[in-house]
Short mmCIF file of C-alpha atoms in Angstrom, two decimals:
data_model
loop_
_atom_site.label_atom_id
_atom_site.label_comp_id
_atom_site.label_asym_id
_atom_site.label_seq_id
_atom_site.Cartn_x
_atom_site.Cartn_y
_atom_site.Cartn_z
CA MET A 1 -27.55 3.94 -44.23
CA ALA A 2 -29.83 2.80 -41.46
CA ASP A 3 -26.71 1.72 -39.56
CA LYS A 4 -25.40 5.33 -39.54
CA GLU A 5 -28.51 6.85 -37.98
CA PRO A 6 -27.82 5.71 -34.39
CA PHE A 7 -24.22 6.95 -34.69
CA GLU A 8 -25.31 10.35 -36.04
CA SER A 9 -27.87 10.63 -33.25
CA LEU A 10 -25.19 9.79 -30.69
CA THR A 11 -22.80 12.34 -32.25
CA THR A 12 -25.47 15.04 -32.11
CA THR A 13 -26.26 14.22 -28.49
CA ALA A 14 -22.55 14.28 -27.60
CA ALA A 15 -22.11 17.66 -29.32
CA GLN A 16 -25.07 19.06 -27.39
CA SER A 17 -23.61 17.73 -24.14
CA VAL A 18 -20.24 19.32 -24.94
CA ASP A 19 -21.95 22.65 -25.63
CA GLN A 20 -23.89 22.44 -22.36
CA ILE A 21 -20.77 21.56 -20.36
CA THR A 22 -18.86 24.35 -22.11
CA ASN A 23 -21.52 26.90 -21.17
CA GLN A 24 -21.62 25.68 -17.56
CA THR A 25 -17.83 25.79 -17.33
CA GLN A 26 -17.72 29.29 -18.75
CA GLY A 27 -20.29 30.44 -16.18
CA ALA A 28 -18.32 28.83 -13.37
CA MET A 29 -15.14 30.46 -14.63
CA GLU A 30 -16.78 33.89 -14.66
CA ASN A 31 -18.05 33.33 -11.10
CA TYR A 32 -14.59 32.25 -10.00
CA PHE A 33 -12.92 35.34 -11.43
CA GLY A 34 -15.53 37.55 -9.83
CA TRP A 35 -14.82 35.89 -6.50
CA LEU A 36 -11.04 36.09 -7.02
CA GLN A 37 -11.21 39.78 -7.82
CA THR A 38 -13.42 40.49 -4.80
CA THR A 39 -11.17 38.46 -2.51
CA THR A 40 -7.92 39.99 -3.70
CA SER A 41 -9.33 43.50 -3.40
CA ALA A 42 -9.67 42.91 0.37
CA LEU A 43 -5.96 42.16 0.78
CA PRO A 44 -3.61 44.87 2.05
CA TRP A 45 -1.58 44.79 -1.16
CA SER A 46 -4.65 44.73 -3.39
CA ASN A 47 -4.00 48.00 -5.16
CA THR A 48 -0.49 47.15 -6.30
CA ASN A 49 0.93 46.56 -9.72
CA LEU A 50 1.96 43.04 -8.70
CA ASN A 51 -1.58 42.13 -7.64
CA ARG A 52 -3.02 43.42 -10.91
CA ILE A 53 -0.44 41.46 -12.90
CA LEU A 54 -1.05 38.25 -10.93
CA LEU A 55 -4.81 38.56 -11.41
CA SER A 56 -4.31 39.26 -15.11
CA ASN A 57 -2.00 36.25 -15.46
CA ALA A 58 -4.49 33.97 -13.71
CA THR A 59 -7.28 35.19 -15.97
CA GLN A 60 -5.14 34.77 -19.07
CA ASN A 61 -4.08 31.23 -18.10
CA VAL A 62 -7.55 29.98 -17.27
CA THR A 63 -9.03 31.59 -20.38
CA ALA A 64 -6.35 29.94 -22.53
CA THR A 65 -7.07 26.58 -20.91
CA PHE A 66 -10.80 27.00 -21.46
CA ALA A 67 -10.21 27.85 -25.14
CA PHE A 68 -7.91 24.83 -25.43
CA MET A 69 -10.53 22.49 -23.99
CA HIS A 70 -13.18 23.88 -26.30
CA LYS A 71 -10.90 23.53 -29.33
CA LEU A 72 -9.93 20.04 -28.23
CA SER A 73 -13.58 19.03 -28.02
CA GLN A 74 -13.94 19.97 -31.69
CA ALA A 75 -11.07 17.71 -32.84
CA LYS A 76 -12.09 15.17 -35.44
CA ASN A 77 -9.19 12.73 -35.06
CA LEU A 78 -6.05 11.93 -33.08
CA GLU A 79 -3.86 13.99 -35.41
CA GLU A 80 -5.90 17.12 -34.63
CA VAL A 81 -5.76 16.33 -30.90
CA VAL A 82 -1.96 16.13 -31.00
CA LYS A 83 -1.71 19.34 -33.06
CA ILE A 84 -4.05 21.25 -30.73
CA GLN A 85 -2.26 20.01 -27.64
CA THR A 86 1.19 20.84 -29.06
CA GLU A 87 0.09 24.36 -29.99
CA PHE A 88 -1.40 24.87 -26.53
CA MET A 89 1.71 23.64 -24.72
CA ASN A 90 3.98 25.86 -26.84
CA ALA A 91 1.77 28.89 -26.23
CA GLN A 92 1.56 28.21 -22.48
CA LEU A 93 5.32 27.74 -22.14
CA SER A 94 5.89 31.03 -23.94
CA SER A 95 3.27 32.71 -21.76
CA LEU A 96 4.84 31.28 -18.59
CA ASN A 97 8.23 32.59 -19.67
CA ASP A 98 6.81 36.08 -20.28
CA GLN A 99 4.87 36.09 -17.01
CA ALA A 100 7.88 34.91 -14.99
CA LYS A 101 10.03 37.59 -16.59
CA VAL A 102 7.61 40.38 -15.62
CA ILE A 103 7.17 39.09 -12.06
CA GLY A 104 10.95 38.69 -11.72
CA GLU A 105 11.45 42.30 -12.81
CA ILE A 106 8.91 43.50 -10.22
CA TYR A 107 10.61 41.55 -7.43
CA THR A 108 14.04 42.79 -8.53
CA ARG A 109 12.87 46.42 -8.43
CA ALA A 110 11.28 45.87 -5.01
CA ALA A 111 14.43 44.22 -3.63
CA THR A 112 16.63 47.01 -5.04
CA ALA A 113 14.38 49.67 -3.51
CA ALA A 114 14.37 47.83 -0.16
CA ALA A 115 18.17 47.55 -0.20
CA LYS A 116 18.50 51.31 -0.77
CA THR A 117 16.19 52.15 2.12
CA PRO A 118 18.24 52.66 5.28
CA PHE A 119 17.20 50.77 8.36
CA THR A 120 16.29 52.89 11.32
CA LYS A 121 16.90 51.76 14.81
CA SER A 122 13.73 51.81 16.89
CA ARG A 123 13.79 52.23 20.65
#
């Protein structure tokens, strides 16, 4: 039993370090999204549906990655790591497909509207 004590101490220290890094990462992520929102609001197209969707997609993707990393840090063995990673990749591929579909629809509508708008000759 005495042999297990150093390992348990190391495990506890590692878990505390993971928690500390997780909290720091979450704070940095919140700062980043605050900055991103402030920066994009200064752009000429800031109040468009596309901008809101892109910002939402970025938030969703980073949040999913953060949750994945946290879940991965809780894995007890290689089997759990593979399962967590497979679930994450499947979810992200599905999310990417959905996001690309929405953005494609927005661009298609914009291109259709632009094609219907007659060009005027300027002098």
